[in-house]
C-alpha positions as a Markdown table, in Angstrom:
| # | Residue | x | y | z |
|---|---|---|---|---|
| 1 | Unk | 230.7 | 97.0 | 6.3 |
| 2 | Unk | 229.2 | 100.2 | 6.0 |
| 3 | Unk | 227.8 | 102.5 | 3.3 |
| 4 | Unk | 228.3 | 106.2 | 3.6 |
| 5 | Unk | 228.1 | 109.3 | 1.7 |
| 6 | Unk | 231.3 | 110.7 | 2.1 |
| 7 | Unk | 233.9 | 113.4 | 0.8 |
| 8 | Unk | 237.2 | 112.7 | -0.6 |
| 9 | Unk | 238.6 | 114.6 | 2.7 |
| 10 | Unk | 235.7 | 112.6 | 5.2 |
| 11 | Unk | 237.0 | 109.1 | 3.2 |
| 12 | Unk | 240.6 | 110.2 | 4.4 |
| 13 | Unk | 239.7 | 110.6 | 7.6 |
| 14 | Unk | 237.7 | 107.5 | 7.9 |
| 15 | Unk | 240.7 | 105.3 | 6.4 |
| 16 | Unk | 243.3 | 107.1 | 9.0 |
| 17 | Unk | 240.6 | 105.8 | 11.7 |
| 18 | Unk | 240.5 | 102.7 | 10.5 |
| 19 | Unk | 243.7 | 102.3 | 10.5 |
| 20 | Unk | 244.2 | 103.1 | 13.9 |
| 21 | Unk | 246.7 | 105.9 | 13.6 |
| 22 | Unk | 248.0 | 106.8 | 17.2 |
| 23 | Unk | 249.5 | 110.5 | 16.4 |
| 24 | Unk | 247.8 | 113.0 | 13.8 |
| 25 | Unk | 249.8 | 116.2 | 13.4 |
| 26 | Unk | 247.6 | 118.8 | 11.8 |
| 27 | Unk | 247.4 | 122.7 | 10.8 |
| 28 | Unk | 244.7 | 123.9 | 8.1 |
| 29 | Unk | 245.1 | 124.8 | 4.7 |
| 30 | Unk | 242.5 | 124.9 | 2.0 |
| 31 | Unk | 241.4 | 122.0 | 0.6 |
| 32 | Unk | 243.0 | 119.8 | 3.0 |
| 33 | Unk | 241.3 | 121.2 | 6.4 |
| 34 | Unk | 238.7 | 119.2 | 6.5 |
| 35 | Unk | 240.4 | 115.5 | 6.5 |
| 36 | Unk | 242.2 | 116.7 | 9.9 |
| 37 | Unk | 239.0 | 118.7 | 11.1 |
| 38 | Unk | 237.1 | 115.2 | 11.0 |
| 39 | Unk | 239.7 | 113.0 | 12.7 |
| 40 | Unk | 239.8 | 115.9 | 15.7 |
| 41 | Unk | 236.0 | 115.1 | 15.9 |
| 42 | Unk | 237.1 | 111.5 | 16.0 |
| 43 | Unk | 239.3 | 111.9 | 18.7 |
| 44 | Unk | 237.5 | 114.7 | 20.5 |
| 45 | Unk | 234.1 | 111.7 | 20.4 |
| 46 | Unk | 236.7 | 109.1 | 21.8 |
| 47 | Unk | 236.0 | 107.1 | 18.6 |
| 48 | Unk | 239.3 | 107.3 | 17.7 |
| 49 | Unk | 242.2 | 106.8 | 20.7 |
| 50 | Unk | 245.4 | 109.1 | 19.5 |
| 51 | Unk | 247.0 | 112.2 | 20.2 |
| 52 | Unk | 246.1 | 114.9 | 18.4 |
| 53 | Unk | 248.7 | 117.7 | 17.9 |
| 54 | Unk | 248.2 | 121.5 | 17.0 |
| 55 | Unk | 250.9 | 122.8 | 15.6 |
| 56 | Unk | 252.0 | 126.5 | 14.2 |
| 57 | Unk | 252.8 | 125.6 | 10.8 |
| 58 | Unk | 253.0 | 122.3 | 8.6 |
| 59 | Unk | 257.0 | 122.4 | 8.6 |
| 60 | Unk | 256.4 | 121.3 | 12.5 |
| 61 | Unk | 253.6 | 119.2 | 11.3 |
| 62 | Unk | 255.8 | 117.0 | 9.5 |
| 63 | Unk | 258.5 | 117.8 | 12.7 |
| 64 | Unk | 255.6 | 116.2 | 14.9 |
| 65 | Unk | 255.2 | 113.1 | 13.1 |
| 66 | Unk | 259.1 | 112.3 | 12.6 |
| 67 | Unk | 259.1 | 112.7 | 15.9 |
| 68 | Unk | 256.2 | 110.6 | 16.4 |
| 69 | Unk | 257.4 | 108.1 | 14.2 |
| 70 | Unk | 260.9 | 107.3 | 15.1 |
| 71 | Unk | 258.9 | 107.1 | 18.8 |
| 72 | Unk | 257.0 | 104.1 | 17.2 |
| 73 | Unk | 254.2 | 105.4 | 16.2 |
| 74 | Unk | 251.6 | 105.3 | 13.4 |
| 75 | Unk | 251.1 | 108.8 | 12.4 |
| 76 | Unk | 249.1 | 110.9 | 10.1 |
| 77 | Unk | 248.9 | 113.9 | 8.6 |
| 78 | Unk | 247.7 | 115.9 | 5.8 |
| 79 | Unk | 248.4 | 119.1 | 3.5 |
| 80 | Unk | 248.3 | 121.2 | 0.1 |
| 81 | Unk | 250.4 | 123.4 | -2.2 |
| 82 | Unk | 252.0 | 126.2 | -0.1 |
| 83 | Unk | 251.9 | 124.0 | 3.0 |
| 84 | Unk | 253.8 | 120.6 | 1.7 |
| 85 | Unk | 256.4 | 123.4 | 0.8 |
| 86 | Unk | 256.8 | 125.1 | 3.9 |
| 87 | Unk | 257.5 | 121.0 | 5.3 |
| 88 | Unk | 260.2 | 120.3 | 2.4 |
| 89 | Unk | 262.8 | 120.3 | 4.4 |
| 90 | Unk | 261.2 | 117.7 | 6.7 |
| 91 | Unk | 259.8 | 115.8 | 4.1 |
| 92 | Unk | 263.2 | 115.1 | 3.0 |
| 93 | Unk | 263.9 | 114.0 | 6.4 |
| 94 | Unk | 261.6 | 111.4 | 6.9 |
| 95 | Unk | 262.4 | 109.8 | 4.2 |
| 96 | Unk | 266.2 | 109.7 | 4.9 |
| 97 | Unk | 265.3 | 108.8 | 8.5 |
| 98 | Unk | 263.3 | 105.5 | 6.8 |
| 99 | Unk | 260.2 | 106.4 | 8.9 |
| 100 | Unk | 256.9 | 105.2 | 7.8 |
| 101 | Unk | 255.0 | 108.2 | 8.1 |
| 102 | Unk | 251.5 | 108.2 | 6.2 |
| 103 | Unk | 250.6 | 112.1 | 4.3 |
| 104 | Unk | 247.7 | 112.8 | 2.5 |
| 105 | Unk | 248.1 | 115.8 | -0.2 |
| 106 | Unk | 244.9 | 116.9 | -1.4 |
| 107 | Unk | 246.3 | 118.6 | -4.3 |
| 108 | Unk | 246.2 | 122.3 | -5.0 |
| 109 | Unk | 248.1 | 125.0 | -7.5 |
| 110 | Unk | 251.0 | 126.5 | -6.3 |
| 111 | Unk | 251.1 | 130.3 | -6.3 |
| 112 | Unk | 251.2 | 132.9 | -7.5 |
| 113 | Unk | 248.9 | 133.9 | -8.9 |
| 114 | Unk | 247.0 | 132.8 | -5.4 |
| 115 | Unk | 244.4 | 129.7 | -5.9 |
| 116 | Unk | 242.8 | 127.2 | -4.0 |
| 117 | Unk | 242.2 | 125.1 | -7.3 |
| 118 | Unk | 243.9 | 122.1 | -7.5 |
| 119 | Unk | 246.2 | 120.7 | -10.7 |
| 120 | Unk | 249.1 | 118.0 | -9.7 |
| 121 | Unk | 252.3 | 120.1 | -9.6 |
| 122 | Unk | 252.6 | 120.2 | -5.6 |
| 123 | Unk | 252.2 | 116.5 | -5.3 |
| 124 | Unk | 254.8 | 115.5 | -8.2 |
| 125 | Unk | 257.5 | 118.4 | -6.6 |
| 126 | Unk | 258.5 | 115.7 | -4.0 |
| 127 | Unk | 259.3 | 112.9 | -6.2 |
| 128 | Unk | 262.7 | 113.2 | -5.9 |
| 129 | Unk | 262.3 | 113.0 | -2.1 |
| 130 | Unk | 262.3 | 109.0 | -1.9 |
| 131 | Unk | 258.5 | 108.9 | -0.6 |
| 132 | Unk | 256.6 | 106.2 | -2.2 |
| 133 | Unk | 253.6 | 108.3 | -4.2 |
| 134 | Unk | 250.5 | 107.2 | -4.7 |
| 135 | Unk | 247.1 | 109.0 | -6.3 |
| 136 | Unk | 244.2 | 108.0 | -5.8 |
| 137 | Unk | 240.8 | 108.4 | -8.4 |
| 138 | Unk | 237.6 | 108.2 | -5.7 |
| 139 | Unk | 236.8 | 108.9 | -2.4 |
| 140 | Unk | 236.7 | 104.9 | -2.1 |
| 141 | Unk | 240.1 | 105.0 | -3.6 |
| 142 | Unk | 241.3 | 107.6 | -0.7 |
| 143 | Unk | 239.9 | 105.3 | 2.0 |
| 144 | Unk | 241.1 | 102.0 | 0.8 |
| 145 | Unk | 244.5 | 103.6 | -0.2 |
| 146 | Unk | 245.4 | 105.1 | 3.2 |
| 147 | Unk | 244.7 | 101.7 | 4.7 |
| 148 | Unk | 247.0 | 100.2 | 2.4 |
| 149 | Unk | 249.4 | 102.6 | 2.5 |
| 150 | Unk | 250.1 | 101.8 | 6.1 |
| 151 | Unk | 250.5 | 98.3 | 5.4 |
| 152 | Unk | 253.1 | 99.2 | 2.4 |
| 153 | Unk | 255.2 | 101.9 | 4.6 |
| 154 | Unk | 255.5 | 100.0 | 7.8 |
| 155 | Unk | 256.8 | 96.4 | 5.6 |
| 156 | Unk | 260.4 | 95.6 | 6.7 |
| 157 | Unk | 261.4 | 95.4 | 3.4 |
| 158 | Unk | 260.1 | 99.0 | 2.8 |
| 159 | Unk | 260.2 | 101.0 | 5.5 |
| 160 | Unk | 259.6 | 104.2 | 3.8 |
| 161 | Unk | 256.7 | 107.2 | 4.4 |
| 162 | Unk | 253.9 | 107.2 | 1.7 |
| 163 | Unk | 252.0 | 110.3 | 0.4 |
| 164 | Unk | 248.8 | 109.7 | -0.7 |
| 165 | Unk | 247.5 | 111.9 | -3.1 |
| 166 | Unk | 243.4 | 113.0 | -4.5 |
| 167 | Unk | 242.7 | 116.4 | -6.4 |
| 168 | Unk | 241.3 | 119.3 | -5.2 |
| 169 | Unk | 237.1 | 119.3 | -5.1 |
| 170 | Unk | 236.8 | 117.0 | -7.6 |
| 171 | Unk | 237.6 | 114.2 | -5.2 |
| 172 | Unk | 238.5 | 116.2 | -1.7 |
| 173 | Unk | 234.8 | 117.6 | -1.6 |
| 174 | Unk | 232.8 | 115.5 | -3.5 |
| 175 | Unk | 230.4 | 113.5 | -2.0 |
| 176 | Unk | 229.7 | 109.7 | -3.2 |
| 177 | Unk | 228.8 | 106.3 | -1.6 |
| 178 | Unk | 231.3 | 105.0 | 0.3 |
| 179 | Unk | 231.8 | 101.4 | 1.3 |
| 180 | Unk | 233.5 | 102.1 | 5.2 |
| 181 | Unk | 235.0 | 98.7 | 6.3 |
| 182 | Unk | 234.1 | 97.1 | 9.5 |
| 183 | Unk | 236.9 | 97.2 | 11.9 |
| 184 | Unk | 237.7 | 94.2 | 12.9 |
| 185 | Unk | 238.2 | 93.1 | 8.9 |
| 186 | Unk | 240.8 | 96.1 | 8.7 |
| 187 | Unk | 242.2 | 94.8 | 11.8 |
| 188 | Unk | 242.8 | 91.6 | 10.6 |
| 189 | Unk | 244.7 | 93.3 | 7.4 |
| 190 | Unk | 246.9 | 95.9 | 9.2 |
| 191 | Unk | 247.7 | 94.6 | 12.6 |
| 192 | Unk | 249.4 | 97.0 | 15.4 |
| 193 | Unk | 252.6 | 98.6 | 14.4 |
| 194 | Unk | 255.8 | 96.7 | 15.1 |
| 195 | Unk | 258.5 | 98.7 | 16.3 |
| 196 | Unk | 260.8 | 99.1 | 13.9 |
| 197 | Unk | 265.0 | 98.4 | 14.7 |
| 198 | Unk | 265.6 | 102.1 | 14.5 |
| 199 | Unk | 262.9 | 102.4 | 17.1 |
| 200 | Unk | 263.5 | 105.6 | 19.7 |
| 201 | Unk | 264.3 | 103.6 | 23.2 |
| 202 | Unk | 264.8 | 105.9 | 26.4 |
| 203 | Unk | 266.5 | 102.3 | 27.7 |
| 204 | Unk | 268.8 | 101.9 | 24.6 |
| 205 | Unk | 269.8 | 105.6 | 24.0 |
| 206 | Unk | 271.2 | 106.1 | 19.9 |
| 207 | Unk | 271.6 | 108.9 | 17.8 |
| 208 | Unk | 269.0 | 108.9 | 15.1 |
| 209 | Unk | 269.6 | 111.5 | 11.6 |
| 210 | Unk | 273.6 | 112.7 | 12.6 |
| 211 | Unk | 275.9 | 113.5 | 10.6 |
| 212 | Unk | 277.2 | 110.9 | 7.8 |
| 213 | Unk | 280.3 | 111.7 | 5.9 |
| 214 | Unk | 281.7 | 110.9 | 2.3 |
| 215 | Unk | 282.2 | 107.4 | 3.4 |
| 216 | Unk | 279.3 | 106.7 | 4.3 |
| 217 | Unk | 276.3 | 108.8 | 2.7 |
| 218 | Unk | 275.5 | 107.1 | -0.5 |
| 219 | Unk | 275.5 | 103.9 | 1.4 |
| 220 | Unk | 271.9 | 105.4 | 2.8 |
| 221 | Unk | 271.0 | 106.4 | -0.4 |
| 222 | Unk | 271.3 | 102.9 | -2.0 |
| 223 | Unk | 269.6 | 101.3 | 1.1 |
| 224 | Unk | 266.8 | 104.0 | -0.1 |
| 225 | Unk | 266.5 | 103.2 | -3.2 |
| 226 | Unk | 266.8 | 99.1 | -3.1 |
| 227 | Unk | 263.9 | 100.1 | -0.6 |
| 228 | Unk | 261.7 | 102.0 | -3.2 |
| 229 | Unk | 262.2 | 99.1 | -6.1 |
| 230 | Unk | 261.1 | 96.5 | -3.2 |
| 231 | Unk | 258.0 | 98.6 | -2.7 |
| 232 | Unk | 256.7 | 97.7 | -6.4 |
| 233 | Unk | 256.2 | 94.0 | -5.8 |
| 234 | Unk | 255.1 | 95.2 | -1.7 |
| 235 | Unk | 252.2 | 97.7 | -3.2 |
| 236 | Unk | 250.8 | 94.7 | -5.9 |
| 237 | Unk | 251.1 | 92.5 | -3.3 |
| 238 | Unk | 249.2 | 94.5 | -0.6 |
| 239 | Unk | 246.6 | 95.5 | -2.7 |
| 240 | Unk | 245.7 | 92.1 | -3.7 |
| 241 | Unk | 245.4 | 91.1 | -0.2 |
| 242 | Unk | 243.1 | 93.7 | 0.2 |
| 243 | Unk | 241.2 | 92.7 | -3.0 |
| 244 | Unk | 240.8 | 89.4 | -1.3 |
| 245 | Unk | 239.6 | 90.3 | 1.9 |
| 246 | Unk | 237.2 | 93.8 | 0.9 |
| 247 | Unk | 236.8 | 92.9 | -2.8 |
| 248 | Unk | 238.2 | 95.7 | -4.2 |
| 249 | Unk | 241.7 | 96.2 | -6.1 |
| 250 | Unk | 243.0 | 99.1 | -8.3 |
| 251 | Unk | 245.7 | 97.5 | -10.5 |
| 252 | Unk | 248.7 | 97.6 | -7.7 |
| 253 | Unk | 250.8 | 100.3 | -9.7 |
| 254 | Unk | 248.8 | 101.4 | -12.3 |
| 255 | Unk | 245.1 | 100.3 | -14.0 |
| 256 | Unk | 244.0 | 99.2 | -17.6 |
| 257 | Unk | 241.0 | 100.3 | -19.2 |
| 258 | Unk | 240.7 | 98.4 | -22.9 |
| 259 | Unk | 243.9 | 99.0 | -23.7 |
| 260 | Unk | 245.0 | 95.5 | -24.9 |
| 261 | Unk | 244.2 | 95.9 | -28.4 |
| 262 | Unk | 244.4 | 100.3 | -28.6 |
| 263 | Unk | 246.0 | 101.8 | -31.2 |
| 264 | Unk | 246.0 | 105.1 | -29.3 |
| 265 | Unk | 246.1 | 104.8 | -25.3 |
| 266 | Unk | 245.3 | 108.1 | -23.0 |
| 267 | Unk | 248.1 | 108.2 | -19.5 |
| 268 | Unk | 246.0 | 109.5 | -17.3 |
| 269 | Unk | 246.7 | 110.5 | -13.5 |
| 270 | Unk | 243.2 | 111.3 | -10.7 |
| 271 | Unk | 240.2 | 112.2 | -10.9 |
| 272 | Unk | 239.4 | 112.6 | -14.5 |
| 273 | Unk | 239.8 | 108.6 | -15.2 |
| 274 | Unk | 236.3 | 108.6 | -15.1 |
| 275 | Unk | 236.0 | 111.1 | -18.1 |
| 276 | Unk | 238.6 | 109.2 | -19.7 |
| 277 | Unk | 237.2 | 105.7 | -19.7 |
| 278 | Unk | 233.8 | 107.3 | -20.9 |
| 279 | Unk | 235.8 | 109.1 | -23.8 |
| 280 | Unk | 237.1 | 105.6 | -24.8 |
| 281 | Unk | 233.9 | 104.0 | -24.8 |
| 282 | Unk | 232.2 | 106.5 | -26.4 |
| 283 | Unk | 235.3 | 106.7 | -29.6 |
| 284 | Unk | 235.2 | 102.9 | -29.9 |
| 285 | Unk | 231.5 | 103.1 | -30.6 |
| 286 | Unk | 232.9 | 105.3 | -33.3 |
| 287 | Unk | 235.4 | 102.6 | -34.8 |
| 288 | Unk | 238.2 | 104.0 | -32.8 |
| 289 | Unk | 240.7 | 101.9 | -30.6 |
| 290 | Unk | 241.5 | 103.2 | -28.0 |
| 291 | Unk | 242.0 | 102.6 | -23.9 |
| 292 | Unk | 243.1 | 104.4 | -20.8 |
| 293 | Unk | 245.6 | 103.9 | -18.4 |
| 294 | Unk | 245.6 | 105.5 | -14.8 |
| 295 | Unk | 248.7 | 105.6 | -13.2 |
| 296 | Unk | 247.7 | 105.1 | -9.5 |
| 297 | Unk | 252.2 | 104.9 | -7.9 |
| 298 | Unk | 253.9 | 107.7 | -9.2 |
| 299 | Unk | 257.1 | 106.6 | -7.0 |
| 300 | Unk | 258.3 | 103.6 | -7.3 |
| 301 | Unk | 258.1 | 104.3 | -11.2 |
| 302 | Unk | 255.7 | 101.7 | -13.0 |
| 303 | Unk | 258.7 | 101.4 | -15.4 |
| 304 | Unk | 257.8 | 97.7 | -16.6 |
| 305 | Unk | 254.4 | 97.8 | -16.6 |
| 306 | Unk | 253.8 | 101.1 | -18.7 |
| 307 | Unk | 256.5 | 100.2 | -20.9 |
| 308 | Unk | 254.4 | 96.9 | -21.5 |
| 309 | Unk | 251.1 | 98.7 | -22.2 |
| 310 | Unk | 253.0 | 101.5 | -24.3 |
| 311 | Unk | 254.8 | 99.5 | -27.0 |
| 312 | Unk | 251.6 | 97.7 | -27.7 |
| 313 | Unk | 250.3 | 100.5 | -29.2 |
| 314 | Unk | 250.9 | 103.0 | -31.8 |
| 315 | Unk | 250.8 | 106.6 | -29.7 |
| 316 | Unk | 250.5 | 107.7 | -26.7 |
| 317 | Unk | 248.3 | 110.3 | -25.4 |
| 318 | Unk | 249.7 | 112.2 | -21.8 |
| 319 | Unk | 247.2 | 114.5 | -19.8 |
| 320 | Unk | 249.8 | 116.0 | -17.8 |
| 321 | Unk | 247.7 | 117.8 | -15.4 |
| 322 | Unk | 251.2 | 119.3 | -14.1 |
| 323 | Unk | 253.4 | 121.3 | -16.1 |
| 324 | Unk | 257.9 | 121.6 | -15.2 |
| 325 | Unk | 258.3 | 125.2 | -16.6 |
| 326 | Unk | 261.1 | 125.0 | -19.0 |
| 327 | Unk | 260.7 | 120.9 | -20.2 |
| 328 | Unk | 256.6 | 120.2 | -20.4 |
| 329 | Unk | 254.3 | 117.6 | -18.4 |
| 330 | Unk | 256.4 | 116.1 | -15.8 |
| 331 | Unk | 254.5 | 112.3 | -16.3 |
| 332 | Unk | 255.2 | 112.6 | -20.3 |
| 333 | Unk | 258.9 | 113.6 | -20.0 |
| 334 | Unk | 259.4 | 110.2 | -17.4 |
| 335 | Unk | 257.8 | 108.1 | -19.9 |
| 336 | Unk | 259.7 | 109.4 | -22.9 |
| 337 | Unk | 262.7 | 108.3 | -20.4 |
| 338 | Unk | 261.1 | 105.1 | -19.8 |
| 339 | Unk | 260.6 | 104.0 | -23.2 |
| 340 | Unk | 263.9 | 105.4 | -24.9 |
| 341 | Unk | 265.4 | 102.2 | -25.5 |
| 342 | Unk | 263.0 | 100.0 | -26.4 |
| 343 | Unk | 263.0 | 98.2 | -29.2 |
| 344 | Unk | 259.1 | 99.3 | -30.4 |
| 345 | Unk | 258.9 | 103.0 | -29.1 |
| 346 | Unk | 255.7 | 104.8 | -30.1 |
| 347 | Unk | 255.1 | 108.2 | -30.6 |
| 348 | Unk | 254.5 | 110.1 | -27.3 |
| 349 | Unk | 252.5 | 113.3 | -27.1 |
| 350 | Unk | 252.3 | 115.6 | -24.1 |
| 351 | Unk | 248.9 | 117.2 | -23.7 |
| 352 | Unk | 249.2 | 119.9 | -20.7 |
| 353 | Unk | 245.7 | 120.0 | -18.8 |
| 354 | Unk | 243.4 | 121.4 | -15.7 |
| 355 | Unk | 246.1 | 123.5 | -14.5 |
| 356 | Unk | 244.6 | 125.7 | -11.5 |
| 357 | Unk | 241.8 | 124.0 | -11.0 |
| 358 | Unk | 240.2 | 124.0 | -15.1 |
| 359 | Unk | 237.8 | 121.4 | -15.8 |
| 360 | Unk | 239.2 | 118.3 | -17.7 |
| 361 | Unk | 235.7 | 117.1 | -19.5 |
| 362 | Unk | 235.1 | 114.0 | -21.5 |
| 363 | Unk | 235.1 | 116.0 | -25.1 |
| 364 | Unk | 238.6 | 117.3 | -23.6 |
| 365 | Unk | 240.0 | 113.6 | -23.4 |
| 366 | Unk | 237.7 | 112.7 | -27.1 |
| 367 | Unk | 239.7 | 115.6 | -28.3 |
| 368 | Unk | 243.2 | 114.6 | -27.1 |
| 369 | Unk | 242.4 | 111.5 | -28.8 |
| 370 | Unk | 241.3 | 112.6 | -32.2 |
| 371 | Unk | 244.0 | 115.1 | -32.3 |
| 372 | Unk | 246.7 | 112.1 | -31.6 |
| 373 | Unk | 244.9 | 110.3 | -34.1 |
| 374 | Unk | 245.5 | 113.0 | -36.9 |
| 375 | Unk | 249.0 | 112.8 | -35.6 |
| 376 | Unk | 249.4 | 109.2 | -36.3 |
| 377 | Unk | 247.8 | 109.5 | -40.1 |
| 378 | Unk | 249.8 | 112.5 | -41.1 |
| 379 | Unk | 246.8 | 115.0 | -40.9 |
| 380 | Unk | 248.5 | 117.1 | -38.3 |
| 381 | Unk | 252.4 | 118.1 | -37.2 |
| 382 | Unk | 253.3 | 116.4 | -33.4 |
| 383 | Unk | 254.6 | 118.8 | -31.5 |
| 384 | Unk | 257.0 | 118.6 | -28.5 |
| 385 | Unk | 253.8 | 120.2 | -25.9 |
| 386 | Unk | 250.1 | 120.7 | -27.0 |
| 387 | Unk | 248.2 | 123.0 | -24.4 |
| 388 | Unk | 244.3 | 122.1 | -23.9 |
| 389 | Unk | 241.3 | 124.6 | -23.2 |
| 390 | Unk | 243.8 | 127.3 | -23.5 |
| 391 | Unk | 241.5 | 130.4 | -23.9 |
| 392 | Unk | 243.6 | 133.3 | -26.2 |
| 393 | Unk | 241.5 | 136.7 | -25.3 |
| 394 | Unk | 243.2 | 135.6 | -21.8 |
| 395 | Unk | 246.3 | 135.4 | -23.1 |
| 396 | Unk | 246.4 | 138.7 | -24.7 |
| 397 | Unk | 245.1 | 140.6 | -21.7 |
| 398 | Unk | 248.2 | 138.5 | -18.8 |
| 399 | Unk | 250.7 | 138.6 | -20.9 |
């Protein structure tokens, strides 16, 4: 192993060369470019042997890499905001296709108004899309995920593509040390592609993505999904191989930070876990208890496991650093879901945050905390939606 300063974006590219990806489809967009920008220099160097494809646009980015993968193929590629929705449409078909193709979405705001600042919005508008979703917190994080994520996708009782997911500049072009596995240890834990039994086969000509009628459609669609809950115990399973053979594990689905005995625990997402965990430590000093949890798989839902941190304690705290115009933070409103029937619901409270880009600091997270405390003892009405670091002379003059 290796340490190296690198970026968020570098880590990415390092963990897609690592894991030996054999097609990358790539067009730029801000803050992604620099992920496929590095694994060109890979391949251009002949460190890395793979085709690398330009295309005109990132709906044929994604067309590349279905293509790629129902050929056989391990493929990467990456994208942001206005980009993953020009794809969509293909996005949708890869996952129908069951092909495990490997994304990385460096996340960005959607516009208008026009920013390259990142928030969460453009990475949870494909949930629905039956990709498993994963976010990572560190540039380490990136690396080791994208490894993993290969593992995960290509599993025959998966079989499904996997977005990985790190915010804009906070992770994408921060630099921080970076332990870069050797490659015959990653080797060892992701071995060449298999071809799958819906391989492409010049030599066994079939139709692959035709038409499927009344009879037959939600079939697919239950094959999907039995797919997605398999990929729960697949992603704990795969990251505690890792854990055993690099030393370092996130948590599988989601990680704990002193929340066994919280009153009060923050649901956090990213990059500002960090921030968060110091918050905690920092209000326990003070008397208060309180933990953090990160939700690293947004898809397969960690249904179980938040519903066992969350009815340990008293109230929930959600930094939705996403918003669903019309219902509040996406991650709050799935956890209200989750924990509708059981039998010791606490009160959840949606805290909208860092949209565009706006910095999420630890006195942010302290005050999410205190305000959910004041909550709990009366002090102060709950409301449906609380917006953070709102500033109101801007208000006045946009609206």
């Amino acid at each position: 192993m290796a340490i190296k300063v690198l970026t968020g974006n570098y880590a990415a590219a390092y963990g897609a060369k690592l894991a030996r990806v054999e097609v990358i489809s790539a067009y730029p967009i801000t803050p992604q470019t620099p992920v496929v920008e590095k694994l060109a220099e890979f391949v251009e160097e002949g460190e890395l042997k793979a085709k690398f494809i330009h295309v005109e646009s990132e709906h044929s980015a994604m067309a590349a890499a279905i293509g790629a993968a129902a050929a056989g193929a391990r493929t990467f590629t990456a994208t942001s905001s206005q980009g993953l929705f020009y794809m969509y449409e293909m996005v949708w078909w890869a996952a129908g296709a069951r092909l495990p193709v490997v994304m990385g979405i460096v996340t960005r705001a959607p516009s208008p108004p026009w920013t390259i600042w990142g928030d969460h919005c453009d990475f949870l508008s494909i949930r629905d899309t039956g990709w498993i979703l994963m976010f990572a917190s560190s540039a380490q994080e990136v690396l080791d995920t994208i490894i993993q994520a290969y593992k995960i996708a290509e599993s025959e009782e998966v079989m499904l593509p996997v977005a990985v997911g790190w915010d804009a500049f906070i992770t994408s072009h921060t630099a921080e040390p970076v332990d870069v596995p050797d490659q015959d240890l990653v080797d060892e834990f992701l071995p060449p592609k298999k071809p799958a039994a819906h391989t492409l086969d010049v030599d066994n000509p079939f139709s692959l993505g035709q038409i499927a009628f009344p009879d037959k459609y939600m079939e697919f669609k239950w094959l999907a999904a039995e797919a997605m809950e398999r990929a729960k115990e697949k992603i704990v399973e795969v990251d505690r191989e890792y854990a055993e053979i690099f030393g370092r594990s996130y948590g599988g689905l989601l990680e704990e930070y002193r929340c066994d005995d919280a009153d009060a625990v923050a649901i956090v997402m990213g990059g500002i876990a960090g921030d968060a965990m110091d918050a905690v430590d920092e209000l326990r000093e003070r008397g208060y208890r309180v933990g953090v949890c990160r939700i690293r798989v947004v898809r397969p839902f960690p249904l179980e496991e938040l519903r066992r941190i969350c009815t340990r304690a008293r109230a929930i705290a959600v930094l939705d650093k996403n918003i669903s115009q019309g219902s509040g933070g996406i991650v709050a409103t799935e956890l209200k879901s989750a924990l509708y029937d059981t039998k010791r619901r606490p009160l959840v409270l949606d805290f909208i945050v860092g949209l565009g880009g706006r910095d999420v600091k630890r006195r942010d997270v302290e005050q999410v905390l205190m305000h959910t405390y004041s909550v709990l003892e009366g002090e102060r009405e709950a409301k449906e939606v609380e917006w953070i670091g709102l500033r109101p002379e801007e208000v006045l003059i946009y609206d």
